[in-house]
Short mmCIF file of C-alpha atoms in Angstrom, two decimals:
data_model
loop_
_atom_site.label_atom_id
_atom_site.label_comp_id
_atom_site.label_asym_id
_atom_site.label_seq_id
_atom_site.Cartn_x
_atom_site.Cartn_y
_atom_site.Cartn_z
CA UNK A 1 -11.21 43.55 -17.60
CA UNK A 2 -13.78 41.97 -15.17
CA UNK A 3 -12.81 40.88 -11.74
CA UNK A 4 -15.09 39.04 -9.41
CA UNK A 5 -14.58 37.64 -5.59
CA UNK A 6 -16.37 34.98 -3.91
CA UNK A 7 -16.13 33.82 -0.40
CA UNK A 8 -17.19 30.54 1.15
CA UNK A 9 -18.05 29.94 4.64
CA UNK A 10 -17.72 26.19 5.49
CA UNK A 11 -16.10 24.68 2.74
CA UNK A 12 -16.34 20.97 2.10
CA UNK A 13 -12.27 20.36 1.72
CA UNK A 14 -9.36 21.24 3.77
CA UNK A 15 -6.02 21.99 2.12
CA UNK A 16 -3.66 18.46 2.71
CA UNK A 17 -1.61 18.49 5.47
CA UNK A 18 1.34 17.48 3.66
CA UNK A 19 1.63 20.58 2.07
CA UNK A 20 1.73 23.27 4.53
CA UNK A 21 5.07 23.47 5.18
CA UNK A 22 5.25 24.68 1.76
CA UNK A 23 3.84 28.25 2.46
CA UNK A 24 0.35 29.79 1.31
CA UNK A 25 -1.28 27.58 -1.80
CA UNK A 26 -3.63 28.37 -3.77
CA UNK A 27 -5.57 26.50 -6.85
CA UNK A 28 -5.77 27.75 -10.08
CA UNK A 29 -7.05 27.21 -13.30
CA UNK A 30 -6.89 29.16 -16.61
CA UNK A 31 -9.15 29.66 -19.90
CA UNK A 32 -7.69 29.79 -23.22
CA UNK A 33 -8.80 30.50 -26.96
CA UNK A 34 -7.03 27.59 -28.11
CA UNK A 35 -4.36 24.78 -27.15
CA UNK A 36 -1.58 26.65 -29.26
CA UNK A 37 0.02 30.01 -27.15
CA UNK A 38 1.50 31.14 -31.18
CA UNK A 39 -2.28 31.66 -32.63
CA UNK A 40 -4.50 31.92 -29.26
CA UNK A 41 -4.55 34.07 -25.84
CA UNK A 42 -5.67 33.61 -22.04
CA UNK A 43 -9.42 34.71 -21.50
CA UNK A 44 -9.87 34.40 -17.95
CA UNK A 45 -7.62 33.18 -15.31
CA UNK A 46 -9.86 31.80 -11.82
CA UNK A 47 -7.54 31.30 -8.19
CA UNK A 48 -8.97 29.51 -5.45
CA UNK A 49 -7.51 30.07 -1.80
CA UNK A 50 -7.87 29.56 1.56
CA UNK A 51 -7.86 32.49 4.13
CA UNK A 52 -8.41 32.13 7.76
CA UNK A 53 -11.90 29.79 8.33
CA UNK A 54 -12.95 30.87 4.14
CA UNK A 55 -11.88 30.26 1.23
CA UNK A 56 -11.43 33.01 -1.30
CA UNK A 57 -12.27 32.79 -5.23
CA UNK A 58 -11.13 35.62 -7.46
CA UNK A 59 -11.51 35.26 -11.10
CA UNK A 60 -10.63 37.67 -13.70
CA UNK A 61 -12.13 37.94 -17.04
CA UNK A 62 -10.95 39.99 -20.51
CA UNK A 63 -13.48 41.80 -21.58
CA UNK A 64 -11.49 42.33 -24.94
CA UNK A 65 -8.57 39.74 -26.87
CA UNK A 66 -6.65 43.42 -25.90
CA UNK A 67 -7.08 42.79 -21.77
CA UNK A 68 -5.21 39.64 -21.93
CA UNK A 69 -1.74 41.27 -20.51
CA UNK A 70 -3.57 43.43 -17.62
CA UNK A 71 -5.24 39.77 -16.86
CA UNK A 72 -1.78 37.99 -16.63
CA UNK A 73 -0.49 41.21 -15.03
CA UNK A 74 -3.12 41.07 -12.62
CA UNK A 75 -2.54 37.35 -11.72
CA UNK A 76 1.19 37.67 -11.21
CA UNK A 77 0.86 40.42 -9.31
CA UNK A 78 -2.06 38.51 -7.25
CA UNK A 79 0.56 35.23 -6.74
CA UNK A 80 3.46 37.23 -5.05
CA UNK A 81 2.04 37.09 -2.04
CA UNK A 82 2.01 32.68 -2.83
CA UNK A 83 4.13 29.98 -2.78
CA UNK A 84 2.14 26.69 -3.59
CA UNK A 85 0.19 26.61 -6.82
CA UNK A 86 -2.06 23.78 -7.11
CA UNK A 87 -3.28 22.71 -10.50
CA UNK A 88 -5.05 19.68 -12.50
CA UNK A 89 -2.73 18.78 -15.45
CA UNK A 90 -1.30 22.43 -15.48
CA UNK A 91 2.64 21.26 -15.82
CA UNK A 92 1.17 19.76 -19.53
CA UNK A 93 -0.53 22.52 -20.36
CA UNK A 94 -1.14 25.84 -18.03
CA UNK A 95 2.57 26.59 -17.08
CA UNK A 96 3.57 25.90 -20.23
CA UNK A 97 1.29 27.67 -22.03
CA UNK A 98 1.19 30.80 -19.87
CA UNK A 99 5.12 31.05 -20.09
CA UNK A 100 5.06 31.61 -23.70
CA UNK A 101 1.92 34.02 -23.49
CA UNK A 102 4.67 35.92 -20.79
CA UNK A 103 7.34 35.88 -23.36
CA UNK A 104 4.98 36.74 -26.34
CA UNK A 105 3.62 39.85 -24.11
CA UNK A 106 7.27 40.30 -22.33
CA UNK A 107 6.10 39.84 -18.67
CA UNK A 108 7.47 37.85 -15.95
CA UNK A 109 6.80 34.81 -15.18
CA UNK A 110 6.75 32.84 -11.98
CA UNK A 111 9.37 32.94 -9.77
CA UNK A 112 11.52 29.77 -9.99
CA UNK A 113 10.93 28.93 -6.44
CA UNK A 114 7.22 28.55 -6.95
CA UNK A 115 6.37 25.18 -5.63
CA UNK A 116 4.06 23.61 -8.23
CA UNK A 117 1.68 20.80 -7.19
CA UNK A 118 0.44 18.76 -10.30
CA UNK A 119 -2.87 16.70 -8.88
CA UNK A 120 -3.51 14.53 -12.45
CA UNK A 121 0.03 13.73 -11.91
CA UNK A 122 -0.66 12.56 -7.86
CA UNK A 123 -3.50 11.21 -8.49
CA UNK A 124 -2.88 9.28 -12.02
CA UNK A 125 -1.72 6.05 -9.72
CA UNK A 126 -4.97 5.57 -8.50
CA UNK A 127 -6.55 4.92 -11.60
CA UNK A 128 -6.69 0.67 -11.46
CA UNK A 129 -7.82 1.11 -7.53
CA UNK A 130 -10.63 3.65 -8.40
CA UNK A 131 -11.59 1.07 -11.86
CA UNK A 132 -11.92 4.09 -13.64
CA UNK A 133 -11.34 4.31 -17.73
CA UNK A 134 -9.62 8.19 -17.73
CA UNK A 135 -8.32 10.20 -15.30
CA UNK A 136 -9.50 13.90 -16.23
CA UNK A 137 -11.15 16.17 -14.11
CA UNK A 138 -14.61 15.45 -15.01
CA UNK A 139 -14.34 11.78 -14.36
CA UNK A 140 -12.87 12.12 -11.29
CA UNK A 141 -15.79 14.33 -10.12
CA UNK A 142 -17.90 11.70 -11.27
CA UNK A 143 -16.42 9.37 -9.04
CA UNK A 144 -16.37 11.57 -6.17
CA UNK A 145 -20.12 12.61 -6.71
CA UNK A 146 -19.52 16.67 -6.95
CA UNK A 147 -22.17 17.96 -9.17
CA UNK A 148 -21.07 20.71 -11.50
CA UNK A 149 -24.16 23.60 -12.65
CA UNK A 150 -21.42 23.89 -15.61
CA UNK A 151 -22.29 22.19 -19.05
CA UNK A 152 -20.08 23.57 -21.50
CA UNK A 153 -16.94 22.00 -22.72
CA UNK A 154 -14.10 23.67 -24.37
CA UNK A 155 -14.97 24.08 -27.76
CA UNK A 156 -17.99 25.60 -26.99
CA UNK A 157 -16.64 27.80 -24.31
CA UNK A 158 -14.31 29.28 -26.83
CA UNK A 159 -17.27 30.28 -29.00
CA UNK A 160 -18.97 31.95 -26.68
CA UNK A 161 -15.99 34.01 -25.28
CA UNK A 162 -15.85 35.62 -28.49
CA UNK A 163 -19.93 36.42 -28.64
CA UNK A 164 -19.12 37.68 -25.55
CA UNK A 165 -15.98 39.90 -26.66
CA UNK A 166 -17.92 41.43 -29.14
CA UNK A 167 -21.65 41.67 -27.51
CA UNK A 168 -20.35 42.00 -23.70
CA UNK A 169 -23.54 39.96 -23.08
CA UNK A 170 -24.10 39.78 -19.24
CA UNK A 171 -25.19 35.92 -19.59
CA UNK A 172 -22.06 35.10 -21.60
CA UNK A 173 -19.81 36.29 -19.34
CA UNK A 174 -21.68 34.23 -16.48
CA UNK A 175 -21.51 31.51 -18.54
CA UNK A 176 -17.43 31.36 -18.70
CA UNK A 177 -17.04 32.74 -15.17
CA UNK A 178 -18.96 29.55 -14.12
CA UNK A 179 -16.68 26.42 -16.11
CA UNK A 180 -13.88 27.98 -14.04
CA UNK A 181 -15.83 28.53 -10.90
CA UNK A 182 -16.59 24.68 -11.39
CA UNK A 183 -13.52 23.64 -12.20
CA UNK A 184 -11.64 25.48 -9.50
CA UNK A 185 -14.32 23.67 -7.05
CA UNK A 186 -13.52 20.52 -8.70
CA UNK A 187 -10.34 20.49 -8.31
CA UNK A 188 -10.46 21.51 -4.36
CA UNK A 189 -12.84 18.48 -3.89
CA UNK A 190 -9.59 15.98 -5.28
CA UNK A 191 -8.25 16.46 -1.78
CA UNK A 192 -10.25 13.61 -0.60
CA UNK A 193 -8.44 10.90 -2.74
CA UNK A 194 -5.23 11.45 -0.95
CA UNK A 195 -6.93 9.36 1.57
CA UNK A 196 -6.99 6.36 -1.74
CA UNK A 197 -2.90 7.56 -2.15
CA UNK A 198 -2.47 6.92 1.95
CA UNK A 199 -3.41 3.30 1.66
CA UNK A 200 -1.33 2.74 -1.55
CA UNK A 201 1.66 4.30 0.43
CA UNK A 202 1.01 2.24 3.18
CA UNK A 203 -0.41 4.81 6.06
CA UNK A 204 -2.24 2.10 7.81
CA UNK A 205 -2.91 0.18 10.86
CA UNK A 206 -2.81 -3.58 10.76
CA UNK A 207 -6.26 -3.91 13.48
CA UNK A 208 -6.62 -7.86 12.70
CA UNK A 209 -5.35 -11.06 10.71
CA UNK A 210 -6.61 -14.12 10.30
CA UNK A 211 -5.76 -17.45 8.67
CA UNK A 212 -8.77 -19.61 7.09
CA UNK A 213 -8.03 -22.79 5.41
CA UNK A 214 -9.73 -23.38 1.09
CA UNK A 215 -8.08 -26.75 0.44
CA UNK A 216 -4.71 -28.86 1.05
CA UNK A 217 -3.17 -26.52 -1.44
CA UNK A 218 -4.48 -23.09 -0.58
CA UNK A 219 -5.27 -21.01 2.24
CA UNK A 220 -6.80 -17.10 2.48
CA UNK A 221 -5.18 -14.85 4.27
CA UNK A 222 -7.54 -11.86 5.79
CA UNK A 223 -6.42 -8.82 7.50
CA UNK A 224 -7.72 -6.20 8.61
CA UNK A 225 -6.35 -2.44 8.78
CA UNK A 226 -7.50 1.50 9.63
CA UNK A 227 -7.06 3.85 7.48
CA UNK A 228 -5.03 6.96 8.37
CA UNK A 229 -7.64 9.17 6.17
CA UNK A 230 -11.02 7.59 5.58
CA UNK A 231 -11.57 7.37 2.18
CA UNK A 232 -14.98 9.31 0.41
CA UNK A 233 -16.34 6.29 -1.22
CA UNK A 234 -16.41 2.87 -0.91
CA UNK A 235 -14.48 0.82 -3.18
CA UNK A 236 -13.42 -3.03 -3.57
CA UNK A 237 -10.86 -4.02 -5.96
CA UNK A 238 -9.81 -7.45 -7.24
CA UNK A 239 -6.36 -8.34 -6.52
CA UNK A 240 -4.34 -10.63 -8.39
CA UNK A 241 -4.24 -13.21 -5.58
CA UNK A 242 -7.36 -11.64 -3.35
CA UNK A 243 -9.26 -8.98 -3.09
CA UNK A 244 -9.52 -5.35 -1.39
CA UNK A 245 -12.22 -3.47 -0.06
CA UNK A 246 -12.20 -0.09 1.88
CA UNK A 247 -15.01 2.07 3.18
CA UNK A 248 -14.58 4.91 5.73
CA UNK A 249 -11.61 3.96 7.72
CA UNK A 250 -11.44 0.16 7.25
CA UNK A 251 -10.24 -1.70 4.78
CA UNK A 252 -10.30 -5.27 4.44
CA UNK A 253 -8.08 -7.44 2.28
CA UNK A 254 -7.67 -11.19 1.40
CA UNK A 255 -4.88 -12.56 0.00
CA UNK A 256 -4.97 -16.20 -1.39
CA UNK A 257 -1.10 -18.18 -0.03
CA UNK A 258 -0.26 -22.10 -1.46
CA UNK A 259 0.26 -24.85 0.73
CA UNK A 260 2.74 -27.23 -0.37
CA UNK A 261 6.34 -27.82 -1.62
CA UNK A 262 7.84 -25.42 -3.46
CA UNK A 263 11.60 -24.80 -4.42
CA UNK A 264 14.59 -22.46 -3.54
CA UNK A 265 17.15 -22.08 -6.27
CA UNK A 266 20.60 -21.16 -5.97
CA UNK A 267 22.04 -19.06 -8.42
CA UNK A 268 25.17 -20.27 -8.58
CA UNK A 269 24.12 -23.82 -9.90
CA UNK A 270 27.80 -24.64 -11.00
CA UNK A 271 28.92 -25.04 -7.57
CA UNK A 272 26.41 -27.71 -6.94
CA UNK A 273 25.57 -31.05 -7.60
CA UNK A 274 21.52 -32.65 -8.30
CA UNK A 275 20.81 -35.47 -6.19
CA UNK A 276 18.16 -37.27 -8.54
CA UNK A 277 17.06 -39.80 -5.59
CA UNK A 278 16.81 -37.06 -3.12
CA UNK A 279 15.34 -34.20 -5.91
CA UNK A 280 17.49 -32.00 -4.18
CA UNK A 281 20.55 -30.01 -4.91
CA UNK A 282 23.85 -29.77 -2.09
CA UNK A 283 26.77 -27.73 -2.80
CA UNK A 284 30.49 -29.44 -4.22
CA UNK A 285 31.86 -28.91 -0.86
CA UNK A 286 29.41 -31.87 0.63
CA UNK A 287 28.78 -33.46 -2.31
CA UNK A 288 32.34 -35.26 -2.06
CA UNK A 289 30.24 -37.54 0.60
CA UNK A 290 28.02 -38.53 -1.43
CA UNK A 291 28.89 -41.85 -4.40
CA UNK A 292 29.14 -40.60 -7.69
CA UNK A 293 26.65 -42.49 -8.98
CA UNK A 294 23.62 -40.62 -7.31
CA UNK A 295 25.28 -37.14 -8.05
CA UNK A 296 25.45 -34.94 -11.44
CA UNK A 297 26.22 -31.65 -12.35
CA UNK A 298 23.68 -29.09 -11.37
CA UNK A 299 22.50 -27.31 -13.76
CA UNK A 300 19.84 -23.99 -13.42
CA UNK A 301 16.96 -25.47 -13.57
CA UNK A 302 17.78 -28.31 -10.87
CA UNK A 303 19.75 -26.41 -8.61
CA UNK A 304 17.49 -26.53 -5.42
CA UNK A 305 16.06 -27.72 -2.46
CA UNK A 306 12.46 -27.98 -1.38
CA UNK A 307 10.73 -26.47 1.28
CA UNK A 308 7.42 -27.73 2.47
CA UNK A 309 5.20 -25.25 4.22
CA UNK A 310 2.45 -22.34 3.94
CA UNK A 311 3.78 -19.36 1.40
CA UNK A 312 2.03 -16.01 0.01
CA UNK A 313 2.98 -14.64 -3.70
CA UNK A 314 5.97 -11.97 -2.92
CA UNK A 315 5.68 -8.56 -4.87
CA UNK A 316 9.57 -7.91 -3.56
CA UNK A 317 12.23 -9.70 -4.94
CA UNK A 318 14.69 -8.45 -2.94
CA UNK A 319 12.32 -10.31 0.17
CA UNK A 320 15.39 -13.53 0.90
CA UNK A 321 14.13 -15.80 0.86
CA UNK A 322 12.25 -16.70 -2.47
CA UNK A 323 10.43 -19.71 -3.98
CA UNK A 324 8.93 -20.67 -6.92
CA UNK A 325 6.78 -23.58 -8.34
CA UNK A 326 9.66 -24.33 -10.96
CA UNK A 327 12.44 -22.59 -12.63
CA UNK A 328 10.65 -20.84 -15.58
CA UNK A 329 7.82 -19.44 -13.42
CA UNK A 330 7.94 -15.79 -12.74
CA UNK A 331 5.29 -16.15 -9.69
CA UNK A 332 7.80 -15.82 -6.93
CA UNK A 333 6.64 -17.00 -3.04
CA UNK A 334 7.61 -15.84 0.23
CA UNK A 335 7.37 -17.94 3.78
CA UNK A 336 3.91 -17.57 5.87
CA UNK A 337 5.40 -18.17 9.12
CA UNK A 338 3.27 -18.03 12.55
CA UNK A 339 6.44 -15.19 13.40
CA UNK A 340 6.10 -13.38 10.32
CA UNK A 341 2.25 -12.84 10.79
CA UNK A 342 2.76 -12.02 14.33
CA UNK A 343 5.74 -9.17 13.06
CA UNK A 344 3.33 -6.20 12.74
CA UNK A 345 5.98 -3.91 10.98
CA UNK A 346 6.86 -6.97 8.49
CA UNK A 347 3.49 -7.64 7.57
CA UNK A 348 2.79 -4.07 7.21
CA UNK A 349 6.02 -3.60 5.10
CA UNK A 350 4.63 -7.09 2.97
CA UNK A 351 1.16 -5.27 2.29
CA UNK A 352 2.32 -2.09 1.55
CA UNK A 353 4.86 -3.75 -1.34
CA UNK A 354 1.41 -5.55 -2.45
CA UNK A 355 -0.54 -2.27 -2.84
CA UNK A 356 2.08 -1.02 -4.94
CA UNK A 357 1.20 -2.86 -7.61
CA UNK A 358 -2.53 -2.66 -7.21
#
């Protein structure tokens, strides 16, 4: 078996805050013969970690299909000094497939209070914000600009692992040592999109808003907020009613509101009557007031009262209280108040229930 230690300097990521209460992390990525654990092995196993101002790579490599249980015994022995491991889709397909190489082998696995960090699965949200068609490591290092000296893909990889099983060809074995070395790398450099997970969890500042009229029915809303993290590349997304853009640590949004009438339904129309004169709905108790002949029974769809006024679309329906245009519309609106956009913590709250849905 081959083992081989790297050390870098200055890296270009930081391990995220949010994890460190966790205990030591470290990245890691294996190599396999195959996608089934019943008819293939592990080839090489790669950890990436930091340690004091460096990070640390150690990779190890089977020389032989025979070195696969000092590899894994090796790497266990490695981890029990760890208690963060930080993968890229490794609860689909590493952890998985490494516990049943354990059993097949009979040696221990990971201790059940290993604290496993999925980042396909963190990061899988952002996929609409970043506009990007898949999610897999390589197209997130496009996005993120980290060249790779790595060309091979999978298939091949596995090909050449076995040349190099039976030649021990020095350029071979480089050749697998660096797909992990790149993907280990890669997956460090994901750090930076938590900042792109801050915003849609709302870890902002609001830093401006502004009101600017389109037409009698419509108005944009702008706003401007600082970003907790800035983000590694700029991006601008449409919105269903607006638009976002962030670069650095601003980010700038528009939202479109509707100025008009719109209505407030009651949901419990039976207890009302329609006032077709008035085109408004009042409740039984008052109703008695009112001549029989300009009151009828309520029924769902006219069971409301109008409210005329400036409104933005509402992305929480538990926000009281709602309007729509009419009864079948799904849109739902919420007031645009001079208070509400002077309420820092309920705008705030209101953006961060838009971004959810971004």
């Amino acid at each position: 078996m081959i083992t081989k230690t790297e050390i870098y300097g200055t890296p270009a990521f930081e391990f995220p805050d949010r994890y460190s209460t966790f205990g030591k992390p470290v990245i890691f990525d294996i190599e396999t013969t195959g996608f089934s654990p019943e008819s293939s092995f592990t080839y090489l196993i790669g950890v990436l970690f930091p340690e004091e101002n460096n990070w640390k790579m150690t990779q190890w490599l089977s020389e032989t299909p025979e070195d696969e249980k000092e590899l894994l015994t090796s790497f266990f022995y490695f981890m029990k000094d760890f208690q963060v491991l930080v993968h890229f889709n490794g609860d689909a397909f590493d952890l998985p497939y490494l516990m049943k190489r354990c059993t097949a082998l009979e040696l221990p696995f990971f201790p059940e209070n290993l604290q496993s960090i999925d980042l396909y699965r963190t990061f899988r949200p952002l996929k609409k914000l970043l506009k990007l068609s898949a999610m897999n490591l390589k197209s997130l290092e496009e996005f993120l600009s980290v060249s790779r000296k790595d060309t091979m893909d999978g298939g091949k990889l596995i090909s050449a692992y076995h040349q190099f099983a039976q030649t021990g060809a020095y350029d071979l074995q480089e050749i697998l040592l660096l797909h992990n070395h790149d993907d280990l790398l890669g997956t460090a450099s994901l750090f930076s999109l938590f900042s792109y997970s801050d915003l849609l969890d709302g870890k902002f500042e609001l830093s401006g808003v502004s009101q600017m009229e389109e037409d009698e029915n419509s108005f944009q809303l702008l706003l401007s907020l600082t970003l907790k993290t800035p983000v590694p590349k700029q991006i601008s997304v449409p919105l269903e009613h607006g638009y976002l853009t962030a670069c650095g640590s601003s980010c700038r949004m528009s939202i479109r509101g509707f100025r008009g009438s719109l209505k407030y339904f009651f949901k419990d129309y039976k207890n009302y009557y329609y006032l077709p004169l008035e085109d408004t709905a009042i409740h039984k108790s008052v109703a008695a007031y009112v001549d029989r002949e300009h009151r009828i029974p309520a029924k769902a769809s006219t069971c409301y009262c109008r409210k005329n006024g400036c409104f933005l679309p509402a992305y929480d329906t538990a926000v009281t209280p709602l309007f729509k245009k009419d009864y079948k519309d799904v849109s739902y609106f919420m007031e645009c108040t001079p208070e509400f956009l002077s309420d820092t913590r309920a705008l705030g709250q209101y953006l961060s229930g838009l971004l959810k849905h971004v």
